[in-house]
mmCIF file of C-alpha atoms (C1' of nucleotides) in Angstrom:
data_model
loop_
_atom_site.group_PDB
_atom_site.id
_atom_site.type_symbol
_atom_site.label_atom_id
_atom_site.label_comp_id
_atom_site.label_asym_id
_atom_site.label_seq_id
_atom_site.Cartn_x
_atom_site.Cartn_y
_atom_site.Cartn_z
ATOM 1 C CA UNK A 1 -4.312 6.650 0.362
ATOM 2 C CA UNK A 2 -3.491 8.232 3.843
ATOM 3 C CA UNK A 3 -1.791 6.584 6.772
ATOM 4 C CA UNK A 4 -0.669 8.423 9.587
ATOM 5 C CA UNK A 5 2.134 10.429 8.010
ATOM 6 C CA UNK A 6 -0.289 11.526 5.402
ATOM 7 C CA UNK A 7 -3.131 12.560 7.934
ATOM 8 C CA UNK A 8 -0.266 14.256 9.962
ATOM 9 C CA UNK A 9 0.689 16.033 7.125
ATOM 10 C CA UNK A 10 -2.928 17.147 6.096
ATOM 11 C CA UNK A 11 -3.609 18.269 9.750
ATOM 12 C CA UNK A 12 -0.371 20.316 9.875
ATOM 13 C CA UNK A 13 -1.398 21.839 6.202
ATOM 14 C CA UNK A 14 -4.861 22.889 7.202
ATOM 15 C CA UNK A 15 -4.312 24.058 10.782
ATOM 16 C CA UNK A 16 -2.585 27.516 10.049
ATOM 17 C CA UNK A 17 -5.381 28.364 7.414
ATOM 18 C CA UNK A 18 -8.210 27.437 9.798
ATOM 19 C CA UNK A 19 -7.053 28.484 13.297
ATOM 20 C CA UNK A 20 -9.615 30.929 14.844
ATOM 21 C CA UNK A 21 -11.425 31.267 11.449
ATOM 22 C CA UNK A 22 -15.030 31.277 11.649
ATOM 23 C CA UNK A 23 -17.121 29.231 9.248
ATOM 24 C CA UNK A 24 -19.587 30.963 7.162
ATOM 25 C CA UNK A 25 -21.192 28.197 5.150
ATOM 26 C CA UNK A 26 -21.005 24.380 4.688
ATOM 27 C CA UNK A 27 -22.110 22.856 1.456
ATOM 28 C CA UNK A 28 -22.694 19.201 1.313
ATOM 29 C CA UNK A 29 -22.956 17.935 -2.364
ATOM 30 C CA UNK A 30 -22.772 14.458 -1.519
ATOM 31 C CA UNK A 31 -23.533 13.167 1.900
ATOM 32 C CA UNK A 32 -23.061 9.384 1.217
ATOM 33 C CA UNK A 33 -19.620 8.669 2.464
ATOM 34 C CA UNK A 34 -18.949 5.493 4.639
ATOM 35 C CA UNK A 35 -21.481 7.072 6.810
ATOM 36 C CA UNK A 36 -24.001 9.651 5.983
ATOM 37 C CA UNK A 37 -22.722 13.073 6.768
ATOM 38 C CA UNK A 38 -25.082 14.332 9.508
ATOM 39 C CA UNK A 39 -28.226 16.263 7.889
ATOM 40 C CA UNK A 40 -27.868 19.246 10.005
ATOM 41 C CA UNK A 41 -24.005 19.785 9.748
ATOM 42 C CA UNK A 42 -24.572 22.923 8.030
ATOM 43 C CA UNK A 43 -26.642 24.374 10.872
ATOM 44 C CA UNK A 44 -24.284 22.880 13.590
ATOM 45 C CA UNK A 45 -21.247 24.701 12.136
ATOM 46 C CA UNK A 46 -22.783 27.916 10.800
ATOM 47 C CA UNK A 47 -21.081 30.750 12.282
ATOM 48 C CA UNK A 48 -18.830 28.605 14.531
ATOM 49 C CA UNK A 49 -14.990 29.032 15.010
ATOM 50 C CA UNK A 50 -12.260 26.322 14.721
ATOM 51 C CA UNK A 51 -10.837 26.296 18.231
ATOM 52 C CA UNK A 52 -8.483 23.492 18.078
ATOM 53 C CA UNK A 53 -7.026 20.625 15.970
ATOM 54 C CA UNK A 54 -5.625 17.093 16.617
ATOM 55 C CA UNK A 55 -5.156 13.933 15.220
ATOM 56 C CA UNK A 56 -6.024 10.480 16.773
ATOM 57 C CA UNK A 57 -5.116 7.535 15.025
ATOM 58 C CA UNK A 58 -6.032 8.483 11.047
ATOM 59 C CA UNK A 59 -8.879 10.782 12.494
ATOM 60 C CA UNK A 60 -8.617 14.415 12.133
ATOM 61 C CA UNK A 61 -10.551 16.205 14.945
ATOM 62 C CA UNK A 62 -11.396 19.898 14.600
ATOM 63 C CA UNK A 63 -12.673 21.341 17.910
ATOM 64 C CA UNK A 64 -15.480 23.749 18.404
ATOM 65 C CA UNK A 65 -17.013 25.321 21.365
ATOM 66 C CA UNK A 66 -20.008 22.925 21.241
ATOM 67 C CA UNK A 67 -18.325 19.753 19.829
ATOM 68 C CA UNK A 68 -15.900 18.274 17.404
ATOM 69 C CA UNK A 69 -15.943 17.705 13.652
ATOM 70 C CA UNK A 70 -14.220 14.344 13.055
ATOM 71 C CA UNK A 71 -12.991 13.802 9.434
ATOM 72 C CA UNK A 72 -11.512 10.557 8.216
ATOM 73 C CA UNK A 73 -9.912 10.309 4.695
ATOM 74 C CA UNK A 74 -10.509 6.600 4.028
ATOM 75 C CA UNK A 75 -8.507 5.439 1.056
ATOM 76 C CA UNK A 76 -8.989 8.269 -1.270
ATOM 77 C CA UNK A 77 -9.985 11.433 0.954
ATOM 78 C CA UNK A 78 -8.207 14.641 0.669
ATOM 79 C CA UNK A 79 -8.591 17.995 2.258
ATOM 80 C CA UNK A 80 -7.324 21.316 0.504
ATOM 81 C CA UNK A 81 -7.646 24.885 1.260
ATOM 82 C CA UNK A 82 -8.538 27.038 -1.565
ATOM 83 C CA UNK A 83 -7.592 30.701 -1.526
ATOM 84 C CA UNK A 84 -11.315 31.595 -2.625
ATOM 85 C CA UNK A 85 -14.111 29.599 -3.886
ATOM 86 C CA UNK A 86 -13.749 27.441 -7.286
ATOM 87 C CA UNK A 87 -16.328 25.525 -9.007
ATOM 88 C CA UNK A 88 -16.443 22.054 -7.441
ATOM 89 C CA UNK A 89 -15.280 18.955 -9.389
ATOM 90 C CA UNK A 90 -16.828 15.663 -9.591
ATOM 91 C CA UNK A 91 -15.733 14.477 -6.312
ATOM 92 C CA UNK A 92 -15.693 17.395 -4.204
ATOM 93 C CA UNK A 93 -18.308 16.504 -1.762
ATOM 94 C CA UNK A 94 -17.909 19.339 0.900
ATOM 95 C CA UNK A 95 -17.233 22.717 1.134
ATOM 96 C CA UNK A 96 -16.374 24.659 4.523
ATOM 97 C CA UNK A 97 -16.524 28.327 3.710
ATOM 98 C CA UNK A 98 -14.585 30.597 6.016
ATOM 99 C CA UNK A 99 -14.998 34.185 6.763
ATOM 100 C CA UNK A 100 -11.779 35.312 5.176
ATOM 101 C CA UNK A 101 -12.861 33.767 1.850
ATOM 102 C CA UNK A 102 -10.860 30.455 1.834
ATOM 103 C CA UNK A 103 -12.543 27.310 1.467
ATOM 104 C CA UNK A 104 -11.738 23.962 3.290
ATOM 105 C CA UNK A 105 -12.586 21.407 0.686
ATOM 106 C CA UNK A 106 -13.232 17.770 1.205
ATOM 107 C CA UNK A 107 -12.752 15.467 -1.797
ATOM 108 C CA UNK A 108 -13.056 11.697 -1.854
ATOM 109 C CA UNK A 109 -13.551 9.541 -5.094
ATOM 110 C CA UNK A 110 -14.191 6.400 -3.602
ATOM 111 C CA UNK A 111 -16.186 7.878 -0.495
ATOM 112 C CA UNK A 112 -14.724 5.542 2.155
ATOM 113 C CA UNK A 113 -13.935 8.468 4.320
ATOM 114 C CA UNK A 114 -16.177 10.003 6.947
ATOM 115 C CA UNK A 115 -17.386 13.379 8.406
ATOM 116 C CA UNK A 116 -18.837 13.020 11.595
ATOM 117 C CA UNK A 117 -20.272 15.387 14.536
ATOM 118 C CA UNK A 118 -19.425 14.669 17.901
ATOM 119 C CA UNK A 119 -21.169 16.603 20.628
ATOM 120 C CA UNK A 120 -20.191 15.175 23.883
ATOM 121 C CA UNK A 121 -16.624 16.066 24.462
ATOM 122 C CA UNK A 122 -16.479 14.439 27.761
ATOM 123 C CA UNK A 123 -16.843 10.906 26.151
ATOM 124 C CA UNK A 124 -14.756 9.739 23.314
ATOM 125 C CA UNK A 125 -16.554 9.161 20.138
ATOM 126 C CA UNK A 126 -17.517 5.450 19.509
ATOM 127 C CA UNK A 127 -15.185 4.939 16.774
ATOM 128 C CA UNK A 128 -12.226 6.296 18.942
ATOM 129 C CA UNK A 129 -13.136 4.708 22.240
ATOM 130 C CA UNK A 130 -11.197 1.552 21.805
ATOM 131 C CA UNK A 131 -8.275 2.197 19.955
ATOM 132 C CA UNK A 132 -4.840 1.084 20.715
ATOM 133 C CA UNK A 133 -1.931 3.641 21.571
ATOM 134 C CA UNK A 134 -0.330 6.062 19.227
ATOM 135 C CA UNK A 135 2.833 4.690 17.741
ATOM 136 C CA UNK A 136 4.729 7.786 18.271
ATOM 137 C CA UNK A 137 3.858 7.892 21.855
ATOM 138 C CA UNK A 138 5.886 6.668 24.745
ATOM 139 C CA UNK A 139 3.113 4.352 25.726
ATOM 140 C CA UNK A 140 4.014 2.387 22.705
ATOM 141 C CA UNK A 141 6.953 0.440 23.958
ATOM 142 C CA UNK A 142 8.275 -3.055 24.756
ATOM 143 C CA UNK A 143 6.342 -3.493 28.047
ATOM 144 C CA UNK A 144 2.975 -2.617 26.258
ATOM 145 C CA UNK A 145 3.520 -4.551 23.207
ATOM 146 C CA UNK A 146 5.361 -7.746 23.938
ATOM 147 C CA UNK A 147 2.337 -9.376 26.114
ATOM 148 C CA UNK A 148 -0.128 -8.287 23.505
ATOM 149 C CA UNK A 149 1.933 -10.293 20.848
ATOM 150 C CA UNK A 150 2.335 -13.283 22.961
ATOM 151 C CA UNK A 151 -1.387 -13.902 23.072
ATOM 152 C CA UNK A 152 -1.562 -13.779 19.161
ATOM 153 C CA UNK A 153 -0.765 -16.459 16.667
ATOM 154 C CA UNK A 154 -1.721 -14.121 13.546
ATOM 155 C CA UNK A 155 1.021 -13.046 11.447
ATOM 156 C CA UNK A 156 2.966 -10.023 12.585
ATOM 157 C CA UNK A 157 1.892 -7.789 9.585
ATOM 158 C CA UNK A 158 -1.621 -8.302 10.510
ATOM 159 C CA UNK A 159 -1.335 -7.676 14.164
ATOM 160 C CA UNK A 160 0.658 -4.474 13.761
ATOM 161 C CA UNK A 161 -2.116 -3.138 11.341
ATOM 162 C CA UNK A 162 -4.769 -3.861 13.910
ATOM 163 C CA UNK A 163 -5.850 -0.549 15.489
ATOM 164 C CA UNK A 164 -6.568 -2.224 18.874
ATOM 165 C CA UNK A 165 -2.793 -3.011 18.859
ATOM 166 C CA UNK A 166 -1.564 0.281 17.627
ATOM 167 C CA UNK A 167 -3.071 2.936 15.588
ATOM 168 C CA UNK A 168 -2.095 4.515 12.260
ATOM 169 C CA UNK A 169 0.128 1.743 10.966
ATOM 170 C CA UNK A 170 -1.505 0.980 7.521
ATOM 171 C CA UNK A 171 -0.333 -1.119 4.790
ATOM 172 C CA UNK A 172 2.676 1.011 3.334
ATOM 173 C CA UNK A 173 4.486 1.556 6.659
ATOM 174 C CA UNK A 174 3.546 -1.966 8.133
ATOM 175 C CA UNK A 175 5.499 -3.516 5.053
ATOM 176 C CA UNK A 176 8.358 -0.988 5.410
ATOM 177 C CA UNK A 177 8.885 -1.284 9.259
ATOM 178 C CA UNK A 178 8.922 -5.046 9.051
ATOM 179 C CA UNK A 179 11.477 -4.974 6.151
ATOM 180 C CA UNK A 180 13.673 -2.445 8.410
ATOM 181 C CA UNK A 181 13.402 -4.774 11.178
ATOM 182 C CA UNK A 182 14.234 -7.967 9.187
ATOM 183 C CA UNK A 183 11.150 -9.822 10.200
ATOM 184 C CA UNK A 184 9.326 -11.783 7.623
ATOM 185 C CA UNK A 185 5.707 -10.427 7.618
ATOM 186 C CA UNK A 186 4.202 -14.026 7.791
ATOM 187 C CA UNK A 187 5.773 -14.909 11.005
ATOM 188 C CA UNK A 188 3.485 -15.520 13.913
ATOM 189 C CA UNK A 189 3.381 -12.597 16.202
ATOM 190 C CA UNK A 190 3.889 -14.725 19.352
ATOM 191 C CA UNK A 191 7.178 -16.089 17.759
ATOM 192 C CA UNK A 192 9.336 -13.151 17.917
ATOM 193 C CA UNK A 193 11.999 -12.383 20.288
ATOM 194 C CA UNK A 194 11.783 -9.616 22.765
ATOM 195 C CA UNK A 195 14.918 -8.129 21.195
ATOM 196 C CA UNK A 196 13.393 -8.115 17.817
ATOM 197 C CA UNK A 197 9.870 -6.738 19.112
ATOM 198 C CA UNK A 198 12.102 -3.882 20.520
ATOM 199 C CA UNK A 199 13.642 -3.231 17.281
ATOM 200 C CA UNK A 200 10.256 -3.431 15.345
ATOM 201 C CA UNK A 201 8.789 -0.611 17.809
ATOM 202 C CA UNK A 202 11.620 1.537 16.867
ATOM 203 C CA UNK A 203 11.498 1.048 13.176
ATOM 204 C CA UNK A 204 7.771 1.680 13.300
ATOM 205 C CA UNK A 205 8.534 4.870 14.986
ATOM 206 C CA UNK A 206 11.325 5.727 12.661
ATOM 207 C CA UNK A 207 9.575 5.072 9.473
ATOM 208 C CA UNK A 208 6.583 7.161 10.470
ATOM 209 C CA UNK A 209 8.781 9.977 11.629
ATOM 210 C CA UNK A 210 10.772 9.962 8.394
ATOM 211 C CA UNK A 211 7.416 9.683 6.299
ATOM 212 C CA UNK A 212 6.120 12.762 8.153
ATOM 213 C CA UNK A 213 9.302 14.748 7.528
ATOM 214 C CA UNK A 214 9.107 13.858 3.779
ATOM 215 C CA UNK A 215 5.607 15.155 3.556
ATOM 216 C CA UNK A 216 4.044 11.431 3.361
ATOM 217 C CA UNK A 217 3.915 8.977 0.411
ATOM 218 C CA UNK A 218 2.289 10.090 -2.671
ATOM 219 C CA UNK A 219 1.728 6.764 -4.743
ATOM 220 C CA UNK A 220 -0.833 8.346 -7.042
ATOM 221 C CA UNK A 221 -3.232 10.581 -5.646
ATOM 222 C CA UNK A 222 -2.236 11.832 -2.105
ATOM 223 C CA UNK A 223 -1.420 15.852 -2.123
ATOM 224 C CA UNK A 224 -0.802 17.939 0.752
ATOM 225 C CA UNK A 225 -3.311 20.709 1.439
ATOM 226 C CA UNK A 226 -1.368 22.909 -0.957
ATOM 227 C CA UNK A 227 -1.340 20.247 -3.511
ATOM 228 C CA UNK A 228 2.252 19.281 -3.082
ATOM 229 C CA UNK A 229 3.379 15.647 -3.157
ATOM 230 C CA UNK A 230 4.719 13.806 -0.392
ATOM 231 C CA UNK A 231 8.280 12.388 -1.149
ATOM 232 C CA UNK A 232 8.553 9.441 1.007
ATOM 233 C CA UNK A 233 7.803 7.234 -1.853
ATOM 234 C CA UNK A 234 11.615 7.546 -2.761
ATOM 235 C CA UNK A 235 12.598 5.824 0.537
ATOM 236 C CA UNK A 236 10.129 2.968 0.203
ATOM 237 C CA UNK A 237 12.401 -0.334 0.330
ATOM 238 C CA UNK A 238 9.619 -3.013 -0.358
ATOM 239 C CA UNK A 239 6.292 -1.516 -0.673
ATOM 240 C CA UNK A 240 4.978 -1.576 -4.350
ATOM 241 C CA UNK A 241 8.416 -3.236 -5.480
ATOM 242 C CA UNK A 242 7.574 -6.895 -6.408
ATOM 243 C CA UNK A 243 9.949 -8.148 -8.698
ATOM 244 C CA UNK A 244 12.612 -5.428 -8.258
ATOM 245 C CA UNK A 245 15.797 -5.949 -6.660
ATOM 246 C CA UNK A 246 16.113 -5.609 -2.682
ATOM 247 C CA UNK A 247 18.108 -2.340 -1.635
ATOM 248 C CA UNK A 248 20.016 -4.483 0.607
ATOM 249 C CA UNK A 249 20.961 -7.806 -0.971
ATOM 250 C CA UNK A 250 19.992 -7.502 -4.368
ATOM 251 C CA UNK A 251 17.422 -10.269 -4.192
ATOM 252 C CA UNK A 252 13.870 -9.903 -6.082
ATOM 253 C CA UNK A 253 11.189 -8.689 -3.511
ATOM 254 C CA UNK A 254 8.422 -10.922 -3.194
ATOM 255 C CA UNK A 255 4.688 -10.252 -2.824
ATOM 256 C CA UNK A 256 1.643 -12.145 -1.374
ATOM 257 C CA UNK A 257 -1.631 -11.489 0.366
ATOM 258 C CA UNK A 258 -2.055 -11.445 4.016
ATOM 259 C CA UNK A 259 -5.535 -10.478 5.310
ATOM 260 C CA UNK A 260 -6.574 -9.188 1.894
ATOM 261 C CA UNK A 261 -3.675 -6.977 1.899
ATOM 262 C CA UNK A 262 -0.696 -6.864 -0.695
ATOM 263 C CA UNK A 263 2.397 -7.718 1.233
ATOM 264 C CA UNK A 264 5.901 -6.956 0.200
ATOM 265 C CA UNK A 265 9.243 -8.615 1.542
ATOM 266 C CA UNK A 266 12.656 -9.801 0.951
ATOM 267 C CA UNK A 267 12.934 -13.392 1.560
ATOM 268 C CA UNK A 268 16.501 -13.179 2.192
ATOM 269 C CA UNK A 269 16.513 -10.069 4.683
ATOM 270 C CA UNK A 270 13.629 -10.916 6.460
ATOM 271 C CA UNK A 271 13.110 -14.247 8.601
ATOM 272 C "C1'" DC W 1 -12.348 -13.236 22.194
ATOM 273 C "C1'" DA W 2 -9.594 -14.296 17.708
ATOM 274 C "C1'" DG W 3 -9.831 -14.334 13.355
ATOM 275 C "C1'" DC W 4 -11.757 -14.411 8.532
ATOM 276 C "C1'" DG W 5 -14.398 -12.421 4.865
ATOM 277 C "C1'" DC W 6 -17.250 -9.153 3.038
ATOM 278 C "C1'" DC W 7 -18.357 -4.895 1.796
ATOM 279 C "C1'" DC W 8 -18.767 0.336 1.335
ATOM 280 C "C1'" DC W 9 -17.008 2.984 -3.963
ATOM 281 C "C1'" DT W 10 -14.482 4.891 -8.044
ATOM 282 C "C1'" DG W 11 -10.399 5.006 -10.879
ATOM 283 C "C1'" DC W 12 -7.014 2.933 -13.373
ATOM 284 C "C1'" DC W 13 -4.125 -0.471 -15.429
ATOM 285 C "C1'" DC W 14 -3.732 -4.661 -17.812
ATOM 286 C "C1'" DG W 15 -4.622 -8.070 -21.005
ATOM 287 C "C1'" DC W 16 -7.311 -9.884 -24.548
ATOM 288 C "C1'" DT K 1 -10.307 1.352 -28.953
ATOM 289 C "C1'" DG K 2 -13.326 -1.157 -26.046
ATOM 290 C "C1'" DC K 3 -14.453 -4.022 -22.201
ATOM 291 C "C1'" DG K 4 -14.210 -6.947 -18.230
ATOM 292 C "C1'" DG K 5 -11.181 -8.340 -14.346
ATOM 293 C "C1'" DG K 6 -8.548 -7.329 -10.804
ATOM 294 C "C1'" DC K 7 -6.584 -4.148 -7.612
ATOM 295 C "C1'" DA K 8 -5.809 0.133 -4.666
ATOM 296 C "C1'" DG K 9 -3.241 3.599 0.880
ATOM 297 C "C1'" DG K 10 -9.069 1.721 5.452
ATOM 298 C "C1'" DG K 11 -11.671 -0.322 8.572
ATOM 299 C "C1'" DG K 12 -16.438 -1.489 10.347
ATOM 300 C "C1'" DC K 13 -19.294 -5.308 10.828
ATOM 301 C "C1'" DG K 14 -21.235 -9.981 11.183
ATOM 302 C "C1'" DC K 15 -20.221 -14.374 11.373
ATOM 303 C "C1'" DT K 16 -17.749 -18.799 12.988
#
DNA sequence: CAGCGCCCCTGCCCGC
DNA sequence: TGCGGGCAGGGGCGCT
């Protein structure tokens, strides 16, 4: 489900509801996510106040005085803020009840997501320690990316989806950025001119910005915190459009597997 | 180190 | 209408 724009949308959605709120009760109905939710999470968070909010890659990080709550939504995870407690549905695994009566609820049918507690604020969590730069940061530029691509023979699509190179670019936006740049997703990363690498960087930033603006991409089950869908799906040029005509040239969009991920491209517009 | 394949899990869609 | 197979937005891990 969520790539960077969806995670960003989620963070922006929950933040105003949680700012300075105290947690009165944590209920874990299902602790078996990607990793086991810490057994003592309820004790750790009891009576603690949300102090800060940030996103790193696709991780949501909630700051408290004594540590950080790290939440990853995996493929099917979702956070919602309920105005008051309502009975939990099948995949509503965790509730964070707030002093004002609202409930922050974590829902995740496939349970590929994660909820972790990280105490040592001075050292990055193991999962966050070796990540590449944020795609929307200035650090992600030609000077940074060009030499890294030069070392890789893997396809460009797989390389831009590698979190050690750049974070947050998942399958939807990797496909879209390559279409917008006119690069064939199968092209080896080390065989792209500096000029086109520059354009690729710009298109990655553009497509992510545009998707955030649209509230993310709702394919089937991504909803913002308030239950609203993301509308970026209307702007997708290739993702999920195999067999349909290219918006630019009318030729049929093709699909193939690259690194176990479905890949969509126009063989006429992308070389 | 680079690259590949597997795996965690449920839901849904398609073809028979 | 029922069932099996394949696929889904992620990404860590173990192996070559």
